[in-house]
PDB file of C-alpha atoms and ligand atoms in Angstrom:
ATOM      1  CA  MET B   1      -2.101 -36.886 -16.204  1.00 56.00           C
ATOM      2  CA  GLY B   2       0.383 -37.697 -18.962  1.00 65.00           C
ATOM      3  CA  THR B   3       4.150 -37.702 -18.780  1.00 61.00           C
ATOM      4  CA  LEU B   4       4.295 -34.198 -20.240  1.00 55.00           C
ATOM      5  CA  GLY B   5       1.921 -32.905 -17.527  1.00 59.00           C
ATOM      6  CA  CYS B   6       4.021 -34.505 -14.813  1.00 51.00           C
ATOM      7  CA  CYS B   7       7.203 -32.999 -16.262  1.00 50.00           C
ATOM      8  CA  LEU B   8       5.610 -29.549 -16.399  1.00 51.00           C
ATOM      9  CA  LEU B   9       4.437 -29.789 -12.774  1.00 51.00           C
ATOM     10  CA  LEU B  10       7.861 -30.944 -11.669  1.00 50.00           C
ATOM     11  CA  ALA B  11       9.526 -28.105 -13.557  1.00 53.00           C
ATOM     12  CA  LEU B  12       7.156 -25.589 -11.943  1.00 46.00           C
ATOM     13  CA  ALA B  13       7.768 -27.018  -8.473  1.00 50.00           C
ATOM     14  CA  LEU B  14      11.514 -26.687  -9.017  1.00 47.00           C
ATOM     15  CA  LEU B  15      11.186 -23.108 -10.256  1.00 49.00           C
ATOM     16  CA  VAL B  16       9.233 -21.883  -7.196  1.00 49.00           C
ATOM     17  CA  PRO B  17      11.319 -21.928  -4.033  1.00 51.00           C
ATOM     18  CA  PRO B  18       9.513 -24.001  -1.345  1.00 47.00           C
ATOM     19  CA  GLU B  19       9.668 -21.207   1.224  1.00 51.00           C
ATOM     20  CA  ALA B  20       8.223 -18.582  -1.168  1.00 52.00           C
ATOM     21  CA  ALA B  21       4.624 -18.671   0.060  1.00 52.00           C
ATOM     22  CA  SER B  22       5.609 -18.529   3.715  1.00 60.00           C
ATOM     23  CA  ARG B  23       8.157 -15.744   3.271  1.00 70.00           C
ATOM     24  CA  LYS B  24       7.735 -12.830   5.643  1.00 82.00           C
ATOM     25  CA  CYS B  25       6.432  -9.559   4.273  1.00 90.00           C
ATOM     26  CA  ASP B  26       8.699  -6.562   4.520  1.00 92.00           C
ATOM     27  CA  LEU B  27       7.003  -3.186   4.076  1.00 96.00           C
ATOM     28  CA  GLN B  28      10.250  -1.331   3.461  1.00 96.00           C
ATOM     29  CA  GLY B  29      10.804  -0.488  -0.208  1.00 97.00           C
ATOM     30  CA  LEU B  30       9.285   1.140  -3.265  1.00 98.00           C
ATOM     31  CA  TRP B  31       5.696   0.209  -4.141  1.00 98.00           C
ATOM     32  CA  ARG B  32       3.250   1.059  -6.960  1.00 98.00           C
ATOM     33  CA  ASN B  33      -0.533   0.743  -7.035  1.00 98.00           C
ATOM     34  CA  GLU B  34      -3.029   0.206  -9.875  1.00 98.00           C
ATOM     35  CA  LEU B  35      -3.371   3.983 -10.395  1.00 98.00           C
ATOM     36  CA  GLY B  36       0.358   4.343 -10.983  1.00 98.00           C
ATOM     37  CA  SER B  37       1.015   6.029  -7.637  1.00 99.00           C
ATOM     38  CA  ASN B  38       4.442   5.371  -6.121  1.00 98.00           C
ATOM     39  CA  MET B  39       5.152   5.024  -2.434  1.00 98.00           C
ATOM     40  CA  THR B  40       8.426   4.675  -0.582  1.00 98.00           C
ATOM     41  CA  ILE B  41       8.416   3.094   2.863  1.00 98.00           C
ATOM     42  CA  LEU B  42      11.571   3.583   4.901  1.00 98.00           C
ATOM     43  CA  ALA B  43      13.008   1.285   7.569  1.00 96.00           C
ATOM     44  CA  MET B  44      10.693   0.415  10.431  1.00 95.00           C
ATOM     45  CA  ASN B  45      11.769   0.789  14.046  1.00 96.00           C
ATOM     46  CA  THR B  46      11.355  -1.914  16.689  1.00 95.00           C
ATOM     47  CA  ALA B  47       8.018  -0.424  17.811  1.00 95.00           C
ATOM     48  CA  GLY B  48       6.692  -0.914  14.267  1.00 96.00           C
ATOM     49  CA  THR B  49       6.419   2.726  13.300  1.00 98.00           C
ATOM     50  CA  PHE B  50       7.662   3.885   9.927  1.00 98.00           C
ATOM     51  CA  SER B  51       7.716   6.900   7.652  1.00 98.00           C
ATOM     52  CA  GLY B  52       7.998   7.404   3.934  1.00 98.00           C
ATOM     53  CA  SER B  53       6.717   9.377   1.006  1.00 98.00           C
ATOM     54  CA  TYR B  54       3.827   9.103  -1.431  1.00 99.00           C
ATOM     55  CA  HIS B  55       3.751  10.337  -5.012  1.00 98.00           C
ATOM     56  CA  THR B  56       0.157  10.077  -6.125  1.00 98.00           C
ATOM     57  CA  ALA B  57      -0.586   9.729  -9.838  1.00 98.00           C
ATOM     58  CA  VAL B  58      -4.073  11.228  -9.452  1.00 98.00           C
ATOM     59  CA  ALA B  59      -5.713  13.909  -7.348  1.00 98.00           C
ATOM     60  CA  ALA B  60      -9.154  15.267  -6.568  1.00 96.00           C
ATOM     61  CA  THR B  61      -7.835  18.824  -6.904  1.00 95.00           C
ATOM     62  CA  ASN B  62      -6.412  20.674  -9.903  1.00 95.00           C
ATOM     63  CA  LYS B  63      -3.336  21.744  -7.933  1.00 97.00           C
ATOM     64  CA  GLN B  64       0.099  20.551  -8.948  1.00 98.00           C
ATOM     65  CA  ILE B  65       0.819  17.193  -7.334  1.00 98.00           C
ATOM     66  CA  LEU B  66       3.666  17.183  -4.811  1.00 98.00           C
ATOM     67  CA  VAL B  67       5.391  14.228  -3.172  1.00 98.00           C
ATOM     68  CA  SER B  68       3.890  13.997   0.315  1.00 98.00           C
ATOM     69  CA  PRO B  69       5.024  12.454   3.602  1.00 98.00           C
ATOM     70  CA  LEU B  70       3.435   9.407   5.201  1.00 98.00           C
ATOM     71  CA  GLN B  71       3.547   8.076   8.754  1.00 98.00           C
ATOM     72  CA  GLY B  72       2.540   4.543   9.613  1.00 98.00           C
ATOM     73  CA  VAL B  73       2.546   1.675  12.027  1.00 98.00           C
ATOM     74  CA  GLN B  74       2.796  -2.069  11.518  1.00 96.00           C
ATOM     75  CA  GLN B  75       1.274  -4.496  13.997  1.00 94.00           C
ATOM     76  CA  HIS B  76       3.637  -7.047  15.618  1.00 88.00           C
ATOM     77  CA  PRO B  77       6.723  -5.893  13.672  1.00 86.00           C
ATOM     78  CA  SER B  78       8.969  -8.881  14.388  1.00 82.00           C
ATOM     79  CA  ALA B  79       6.506 -11.771  14.632  1.00 73.00           C
ATOM     80  CA  LYS B  80       3.956 -11.546  11.826  1.00 65.00           C
ATOM     81  CA  ARG B  81       4.341 -13.082   8.363  1.00 83.00           C
ATOM     82  CA  HIS B  82       1.383 -11.174   6.893  1.00 91.00           C
ATOM     83  CA  PRO B  83       1.244  -8.069   9.014  1.00 92.00           C
ATOM     84  CA  ALA B  84      -1.592  -5.599   9.266  1.00 96.00           C
ATOM     85  CA  PHE B  85      -0.542  -1.962   9.021  1.00 98.00           C
ATOM     86  CA  GLY B  86      -1.885   1.531   8.631  1.00 98.00           C
ATOM     87  CA  PHE B  87      -0.497   4.844   7.449  1.00 98.00           C
ATOM     88  CA  ILE B  88      -1.629   8.387   6.869  1.00 98.00           C
ATOM     89  CA  VAL B  89      -0.549  10.674   4.021  1.00 98.00           C
ATOM     90  CA  GLN B  90      -0.428  14.383   4.726  1.00 98.00           C
ATOM     91  CA  TRP B  91      -0.897  15.828   1.252  1.00 98.00           C
ATOM     92  CA  GLN B  92       1.368  18.798   0.607  1.00 98.00           C
ATOM     93  CA  PHE B  93      -0.754  20.278  -2.171  1.00 98.00           C
ATOM     94  CA  SER B  94      -4.311  19.963  -0.830  1.00 98.00           C
ATOM     95  CA  ASP B  95      -6.279  20.289   2.412  1.00 97.00           C
ATOM     96  CA  SER B  96      -7.034  16.570   2.413  1.00 98.00           C
ATOM     97  CA  THR B  97      -5.554  13.646   4.248  1.00 98.00           C
ATOM     98  CA  THR B  98      -5.768   9.947   3.407  1.00 99.00           C
ATOM     99  CA  ALA B  99      -5.684   7.040   5.862  1.00 99.00           C
ATOM    100  CA  PHE B 100      -4.751   3.624   4.483  1.00 99.00           C
ATOM    101  CA  VAL B 101      -5.139   0.330   6.336  1.00 98.00           C
ATOM    102  CA  GLY B 102      -4.078  -2.967   4.912  1.00 98.00           C
ATOM    103  CA  GLN B 103      -2.276  -6.210   5.087  1.00 97.00           C
ATOM    104  CA  CYS B 104       0.780  -7.565   3.331  1.00 96.00           C
ATOM    105  CA  PHE B 105       0.467 -10.942   1.608  1.00 94.00           C
ATOM    106  CA  VAL B 106       2.996 -13.088  -0.218  1.00 93.00           C
ATOM    107  CA  ASP B 107       1.736 -15.266  -3.079  1.00 90.00           C
ATOM    108  CA  HIS B 108       2.986 -18.764  -3.887  1.00 89.00           C
ATOM    109  CA  ARG B 109       5.756 -17.291  -6.047  1.00 91.00           C
ATOM    110  CA  GLY B 110       7.003 -15.112  -3.227  1.00 91.00           C
ATOM    111  CA  LYS B 111       5.518 -11.929  -4.733  1.00 93.00           C
ATOM    112  CA  GLU B 112       4.406  -9.418  -2.085  1.00 95.00           C
ATOM    113  CA  LYS B 113       1.174  -7.448  -2.314  1.00 97.00           C
ATOM    114  CA  LEU B 114      -0.103  -4.741  -0.030  1.00 98.00           C
ATOM    115  CA  GLU B 115      -3.884  -5.008  -0.035  1.00 98.00           C
ATOM    116  CA  THR B 116      -5.312  -1.788   1.351  1.00 98.00           C
ATOM    117  CA  MET B 117      -8.439   0.228   1.844  1.00 99.00           C
ATOM    118  CA  TRP B 118      -8.357   3.992   2.190  1.00 99.00           C
ATOM    119  CA  LEU B 119     -10.426   6.938   3.341  1.00 99.00           C
ATOM    120  CA  LEU B 120      -9.696  10.335   1.795  1.00 98.00           C
ATOM    121  CA  ARG B 121     -11.014  13.217   3.862  1.00 98.00           C
ATOM    122  CA  GLU B 122     -11.167  16.646   2.321  1.00 98.00           C
ATOM    123  CA  GLU B 123     -11.697  19.815   4.282  1.00 98.00           C
ATOM    124  CA  VAL B 124     -15.110  21.318   3.612  1.00 98.00           C
ATOM    125  CA  LEU B 125     -15.892  24.916   4.475  1.00 97.00           C
ATOM    126  CA  SER B 126     -19.226  24.258   6.064  1.00 98.00           C
ATOM    127  CA  HIS B 127     -20.507  21.496   8.336  1.00 98.00           C
ATOM    128  CA  LYS B 128     -23.482  21.073   6.034  1.00 98.00           C
ATOM    129  CA  ASP B 129     -21.060  19.784   3.374  1.00 98.00           C
ATOM    130  CA  ALA B 130     -19.564  17.143   5.681  1.00 98.00           C
ATOM    131  CA  TRP B 131     -21.656  14.399   4.064  1.00 98.00           C
ATOM    132  CA  LYS B 132     -19.610  14.667   0.870  1.00 98.00           C
ATOM    133  CA  ALA B 133     -16.195  15.127   2.457  1.00 98.00           C
ATOM    134  CA  THR B 134     -15.036  11.496   2.587  1.00 98.00           C
ATOM    135  CA  ARG B 135     -14.150   9.169  -0.274  1.00 98.00           C
ATOM    136  CA  ILE B 136     -13.454   5.475   0.193  1.00 98.00           C
ATOM    137  CA  GLY B 137     -11.555   3.028  -1.975  1.00 98.00           C
ATOM    138  CA  SER B 138      -9.274   0.052  -2.162  1.00 98.00           C
ATOM    139  CA  SER B 139      -5.814  -0.268  -3.593  1.00 98.00           C
ATOM    140  CA  ILE B 140      -3.254  -2.999  -4.186  1.00 98.00           C
ATOM    141  CA  PHE B 141       0.434  -2.159  -4.161  1.00 98.00           C
ATOM    142  CA  THR B 142       3.151  -4.330  -5.649  1.00 97.00           C
ATOM    143  CA  ARG B 143       6.848  -3.982  -5.008  1.00 97.00           C
ATOM    144  CA  ILE B 144       8.920  -2.256  -7.661  1.00 97.00           C
ATOM    145  CA  LYS B 145      12.138  -2.181  -5.621  1.00 95.00           C
TER     146      LYS B 145
HETATM  147  C1  BTN T 201      -6.112  15.181  -3.027  1.00 87.77           C
HETATM  148  O1  BTN T 201      -6.613  14.886  -4.143  1.00 87.77           O
HETATM  149  O2  BTN T 201      -6.621  16.052  -2.311  1.00 87.77           O
HETATM  150  C2  BTN T 201      -4.895  14.492  -2.549  1.00 87.77           C
HETATM  151  C3  BTN T 201      -4.472  13.307  -3.362  1.00 87.77           C
HETATM  152  C4  BTN T 201      -5.307  12.090  -3.102  1.00 87.77           C
HETATM  153  C5  BTN T 201      -4.856  10.884  -3.891  1.00 87.77           C
HETATM  154  C6  BTN T 201      -5.730   9.680  -3.645  1.00 87.77           C
HETATM  155  S1  BTN T 201      -5.431   8.887  -2.089  1.00 87.77           S
HETATM  156  C7  BTN T 201      -6.336   7.485  -2.583  1.00 87.77           C
HETATM  157  C8  BTN T 201      -6.061   7.251  -4.049  1.00 87.77           C
HETATM  158  N1  BTN T 201      -4.914   6.400  -4.239  1.00 87.77           N
HETATM  159  C9  BTN T 201      -3.905   7.052  -4.797  1.00 87.77           C
HETATM  160  O3  BTN T 201      -2.813   6.537  -5.068  1.00 87.77           O
HETATM  161  N2  BTN T 201      -4.233   8.306  -5.033  1.00 87.77           N
HETATM  162  C10 BTN T 201      -5.604   8.577  -4.677  1.00 87.77           C
END
């Protein structure tokens, strides 16, 4: 590697705080996913439970989208650096509910990401339609505040 390469590496190392990658994840805050949905997570209690609100950018219904409440729980609230968590959104404009599970990661620049998977269950009128009642997906949230 030439002198220029060394200088660039050194500059990068100085720009990234050494503790960035090992920084603890904090779920509290305002998050946005790849669909443009916004989610606010409020302060967690010592048991690891939390509440918040979800403003989805998309919906499976044609009804007007409303901001909807969420209830969640984080595993090992005080100890974990990259905690697993789950939360459920009770949609206020449809008969569906969505359960998210995920984990919070911090990259080498200290940027947090919530990597989640979700199941969206809609209410079907007949048991024979149950086979088509559940959607599955994945979603990554990044902090916007
Ligand atoms: C509904 O369509 O009945 C309620 C809204 C569902 C929105 C889903 S939940 C999973 C996915 N991620 C989002 O941010 N929005 C959609």
